[in-house]
Tab-separated table of C-alpha atoms in Angstrom:
chain	number	residue	atom	x	y	z
A	1	UNK	CA	-0.012	-0.168	-0.070
A	2	UNK	CA	0.943	3.636	-0.444
A	3	UNK	CA	2.573	5.210	2.386
A	4	UNK	CA	4.124	8.642	3.438
A	5	UNK	CA	5.975	8.535	6.675
A	6	UNK	CA	7.426	11.839	8.677
A	7	UNK	CA	8.974	11.465	12.069
A	8	UNK	CA	5.798	11.633	14.249
A	9	UNK	CA	8.287	12.849	17.353
A	10	UNK	CA	8.766	16.591	17.821
A	11	UNK	CA	11.809	18.134	16.700
A	12	UNK	CA	13.349	20.686	19.059
A	13	UNK	CA	16.244	22.899	18.011
A	14	UNK	CA	17.924	26.008	19.272
A	15	UNK	CA	17.313	29.446	17.580
A	16	UNK	CA	19.676	29.865	14.443
A	17	UNK	CA	20.226	26.416	13.833
A	18	UNK	CA	19.093	24.573	10.814
A	19	UNK	CA	15.928	22.376	11.145
A	20	UNK	CA	15.926	19.228	9.003
A	21	UNK	CA	12.927	17.360	8.446
A	22	UNK	CA	12.328	13.933	6.615
A	23	UNK	CA	9.542	12.700	4.291
A	24	UNK	CA	9.769	9.097	3.163
A	25	UNK	CA	7.313	7.533	0.792
A	26	UNK	CA	6.554	4.024	-0.602
A	27	UNK	CA	4.586	2.705	-3.691
A	28	UNK	CA	4.308	6.352	-4.928
A	29	UNK	CA	5.793	7.292	-8.361
A	30	UNK	CA	5.376	11.078	-7.819
A	31	UNK	CA	6.086	13.661	-10.449
A	32	UNK	CA	6.428	16.151	-7.727
A	33	UNK	CA	6.261	16.435	-3.841
A	34	UNK	CA	4.885	19.489	-1.632
A	35	UNK	CA	5.568	20.685	1.715
A	36	UNK	CA	2.965	22.540	4.000
A	37	UNK	CA	3.186	24.483	7.278
A	38	UNK	CA	0.324	24.102	9.758
A	39	UNK	CA	-0.110	26.108	12.812
A	40	UNK	CA	-2.402	25.158	15.696
A	41	UNK	CA	-6.074	25.450	14.926
A	42	UNK	CA	-5.507	26.416	11.395
A	43	UNK	CA	-5.463	24.864	7.912
A	44	UNK	CA	-2.313	23.898	6.301
A	45	UNK	CA	-0.392	26.685	4.151
A	46	UNK	CA	1.293	25.760	0.998
A	47	UNK	CA	5.178	26.320	0.969
A	48	UNK	CA	6.964	24.502	-1.551
A	49	UNK	CA	6.654	22.184	-4.493
A	50	UNK	CA	9.577	20.138	-5.923
A	51	UNK	CA	9.383	18.171	-9.396
A	52	UNK	CA	10.955	14.960	-9.750
A	53	UNK	CA	13.778	16.291	-12.190
A	54	UNK	CA	14.794	18.861	-9.489
A	55	UNK	CA	17.096	17.798	-7.129
A	56	UNK	CA	16.880	20.839	-4.787
A	57	UNK	CA	14.687	23.860	-4.420
A	58	UNK	CA	15.086	27.017	-2.304
A	59	UNK	CA	12.727	29.649	-1.085
A	60	UNK	CA	14.137	32.204	1.425
A	61	UNK	CA	15.433	30.267	4.395
A	62	UNK	CA	13.665	27.083	2.912
A	63	UNK	CA	15.454	24.370	1.056
A	64	UNK	CA	13.844	21.286	-0.182
A	65	UNK	CA	15.615	18.228	-1.727
A	66	UNK	CA	13.828	15.413	-3.597
A	67	UNK	CA	15.711	11.772	-4.062
A	68	UNK	CA	13.278	9.416	-6.217
A	69	UNK	CA	15.825	6.873	-5.874
A	70	UNK	CA	15.780	7.070	-2.022
A	71	UNK	CA	12.139	7.831	-2.136
A	72	UNK	CA	12.756	10.557	0.276
A	73	UNK	CA	12.445	14.367	0.548
A	74	UNK	CA	14.378	16.572	3.228
A	75	UNK	CA	12.973	19.881	4.083
A	76	UNK	CA	15.699	22.314	5.532
A	77	UNK	CA	14.882	25.698	7.392
A	78	UNK	CA	18.024	27.821	7.834
A	79	UNK	CA	18.625	30.159	10.773
A	80	UNK	CA	15.473	29.062	12.269
A	81	UNK	CA	13.449	31.244	14.493
A	82	UNK	CA	10.801	30.705	17.088
A	83	UNK	CA	8.135	31.953	14.607
A	84	UNK	CA	9.073	28.909	12.412
A	85	UNK	CA	7.595	26.750	15.129
A	86	UNK	CA	4.726	24.591	13.600
A	87	UNK	CA	3.894	21.302	12.096
A	88	UNK	CA	5.244	20.589	8.546
A	89	UNK	CA	3.528	18.236	6.353
A	90	UNK	CA	4.656	16.677	2.960
A	91	UNK	CA	2.204	15.482	0.545
A	92	UNK	CA	2.166	13.385	-2.687
A	93	UNK	CA	-0.533	12.931	-5.277
A	94	UNK	CA	-1.650	9.255	-5.523
A	95	UNK	CA	-0.533	7.715	-8.948
A	96	UNK	CA	-3.823	8.468	-10.524
A	97	UNK	CA	-3.052	11.893	-10.003
A	98	UNK	CA	-6.255	13.223	-8.466
A	99	UNK	CA	-5.821	12.939	-4.826
A	100	UNK	CA	-3.348	14.554	-2.542
A	101	UNK	CA	-2.241	12.404	0.423
A	102	UNK	CA	-0.576	14.049	3.426
A	103	UNK	CA	1.953	12.723	5.749
A	104	UNK	CA	1.363	12.944	9.557
A	105	UNK	CA	3.446	15.730	9.874
A	106	UNK	CA	6.422	16.755	12.064
A	107	UNK	CA	5.971	19.285	14.754
A	108	UNK	CA	9.124	21.599	15.153
A	109	UNK	CA	9.841	23.558	17.947
A	110	UNK	CA	12.433	26.388	17.878
A	111	UNK	CA	13.513	27.736	21.260
A	112	UNK	CA	14.923	31.114	21.711
B	11	UNK	CA	-7.288	36.718	-5.427
B	12	UNK	CA	-8.904	33.603	-4.403
B	13	UNK	CA	-10.522	33.000	-1.004
B	14	UNK	CA	-11.872	30.040	0.770
B	15	UNK	CA	-14.569	30.471	3.538
B	16	UNK	CA	-15.869	27.885	5.822
B	17	UNK	CA	-18.581	28.111	8.792
B	18	UNK	CA	-19.100	27.723	11.493
B	19	UNK	CA	-15.962	27.995	12.935
B	20	UNK	CA	-16.737	26.013	15.950
B	21	UNK	CA	-19.653	23.593	16.635
B	22	UNK	CA	-20.697	21.667	19.498
B	23	UNK	CA	-23.396	18.862	18.759
B	24	UNK	CA	-25.171	16.243	20.664
B	25	UNK	CA	-24.624	12.495	19.540
B	26	UNK	CA	-27.355	11.848	17.105
B	27	UNK	CA	-27.919	15.418	15.955
B	28	UNK	CA	-27.575	16.351	12.321
B	29	UNK	CA	-24.720	18.295	10.785
B	30	UNK	CA	-24.320	20.763	8.037
B	31	UNK	CA	-20.715	22.415	7.319
B	32	UNK	CA	-20.392	24.781	4.436
B	33	UNK	CA	-17.583	25.807	2.314
B	34	UNK	CA	-17.511	28.528	-0.373
B	35	UNK	CA	-14.755	29.414	-2.743
B	36	UNK	CA	-14.355	33.057	-4.371
B	37	UNK	CA	-12.326	34.098	-7.189
B	38	UNK	CA	-12.021	31.035	-9.082
B	39	UNK	CA	-14.216	28.770	-11.101
B	40	UNK	CA	-14.888	25.167	-11.427
B	41	UNK	CA	-12.244	24.344	-8.766
B	42	UNK	CA	-11.767	20.804	-7.310
B	43	UNK	CA	-12.950	21.007	-4.047
B	44	UNK	CA	-12.213	18.561	-1.082
B	45	UNK	CA	-13.241	17.910	2.563
B	46	UNK	CA	-10.704	16.696	5.083
B	47	UNK	CA	-11.095	15.655	8.816
B	48	UNK	CA	-8.053	15.936	11.151
B	49	UNK	CA	-8.392	14.220	14.638
B	50	UNK	CA	-6.504	15.742	17.496
B	51	UNK	CA	-2.827	15.406	16.911
B	52	UNK	CA	-3.441	13.238	13.872
B	53	UNK	CA	-2.847	13.584	10.258
B	54	UNK	CA	-5.348	14.742	7.368
B	55	UNK	CA	-7.888	12.271	6.425
B	56	UNK	CA	-9.548	12.916	2.923
B	57	UNK	CA	-13.204	12.437	3.414
B	58	UNK	CA	-14.888	13.672	-0.303
B	59	UNK	CA	-13.682	15.278	-3.268
B	60	UNK	CA	-15.445	16.929	-6.051
B	61	UNK	CA	-14.578	18.076	-9.687
B	62	UNK	CA	-17.635	19.653	-10.514
B	63	UNK	CA	-21.313	20.259	-9.568
B	64	UNK	CA	-23.073	17.313	-8.353
B	65	UNK	CA	-19.973	15.210	-8.604
B	66	UNK	CA	-18.832	13.769	-5.406
B	67	UNK	CA	-16.275	11.004	-4.680
B	68	UNK	CA	-16.188	9.441	-1.264
B	69	UNK	CA	-12.836	8.163	0.155
B	70	UNK	CA	-14.003	6.872	3.390
B	71	UNK	CA	-17.181	4.926	4.198
B	72	UNK	CA	-18.891	6.519	7.127
B	73	UNK	CA	-22.103	8.179	8.246
B	74	UNK	CA	-20.847	11.614	6.451
B	75	UNK	CA	-22.124	12.905	3.070
B	76	UNK	CA	-21.132	15.584	0.800
B	77	UNK	CA	-23.076	17.712	-1.810
B	78	UNK	CA	-21.876	20.423	-4.153
B	79	UNK	CA	-24.997	22.184	-5.352
B	80	UNK	CA	-23.203	25.166	-6.998
B	81	UNK	CA	-19.824	25.422	-8.575
B	82	UNK	CA	-18.116	27.098	-5.872
B	83	UNK	CA	-20.044	25.606	-2.681
B	84	UNK	CA	-19.325	22.333	-0.953
B	85	UNK	CA	-21.453	21.009	1.841
B	86	UNK	CA	-20.549	18.418	4.373
B	87	UNK	CA	-23.730	16.841	5.977
B	88	UNK	CA	-24.513	14.038	8.459
B	89	UNK	CA	-28.057	12.839	9.491
B	90	UNK	CA	-26.940	11.357	12.856
B	91	UNK	CA	-23.476	12.366	14.477
B	92	UNK	CA	-21.347	9.758	16.145
B	93	UNK	CA	-18.865	10.669	18.807
B	94	UNK	CA	-16.142	9.562	16.506
B	95	UNK	CA	-16.945	12.483	14.265
B	96	UNK	CA	-15.419	14.948	16.507
B	97	UNK	CA	-12.370	16.735	14.784
B	98	UNK	CA	-11.260	19.522	12.746
B	99	UNK	CA	-12.911	19.747	9.246
B	100	UNK	CA	-11.012	21.476	6.489
B	101	UNK	CA	-12.176	22.478	3.040
B	102	UNK	CA	-9.787	22.856	0.391
B	103	UNK	CA	-9.527	23.634	-3.303
B	104	UNK	CA	-6.550	22.814	-5.893
B	105	UNK	CA	-4.697	25.445	-7.723
B	106	UNK	CA	-2.383	23.984	-10.435
B	107	UNK	CA	-0.873	21.363	-8.111
B	108	UNK	CA	-1.105	22.864	-4.635
B	109	UNK	CA	-4.012	22.980	-2.009
B	110	UNK	CA	-5.374	25.999	-0.523
B	111	UNK	CA	-7.105	25.282	2.930
B	112	UNK	CA	-10.049	27.052	4.564
B	113	UNK	CA	-9.812	28.078	8.371
B	114	UNK	CA	-11.580	25.031	9.554
B	115	UNK	CA	-14.561	24.048	11.637
B	116	UNK	CA	-13.721	22.590	14.985
B	117	UNK	CA	-16.410	20.051	15.699
B	118	UNK	CA	-17.094	18.499	19.271
B	119	UNK	CA	-19.653	15.920	19.278
B	120	UNK	CA	-20.835	15.233	22.924
């Protein structure tokens, strides 16, 4: 069956450090992968999309890598700030391309 | 620009009572629309999606139903709520590839 796995344990880091979150998937052949941010009591907000032919994508302090051989994406936040504290979700379309499935998310806590 | 609305924001309902949650989208036409549920501390569970008026696909068998009476309106309903229906309900529409979510409805079934 298709699975998207993210570390369910919270990631605690110190302000200024780089946060790295992992998304692993099985039985998908995604053309692209997406990352979202979700704050408590709010809906997820789209951050980045990376295509299968892109190894890396950057947006301000965010960097995403996509390794279709390892079936893994890494999400980095450099120079992290307490305001970056949130749950981060990765998402993939199913192989039919009509439904977006989300991982369980990883909660990031950045301490000042 | 596109905007997505959901109401009510919060709802407390007794077991066995009916439910109606509404979602409307502005600034786009013929959007693909989705209903998700998120239990406390859990991931997003896709409930229904719709590619057009009157076209509903259900992903999870349950006592919930969805309808799309107008192009930019998506309604989630139940005739009799269960305790397990408690959760955070989110409506979303799809842009090119990404999804845009509404503010959500927090439903507590007592």
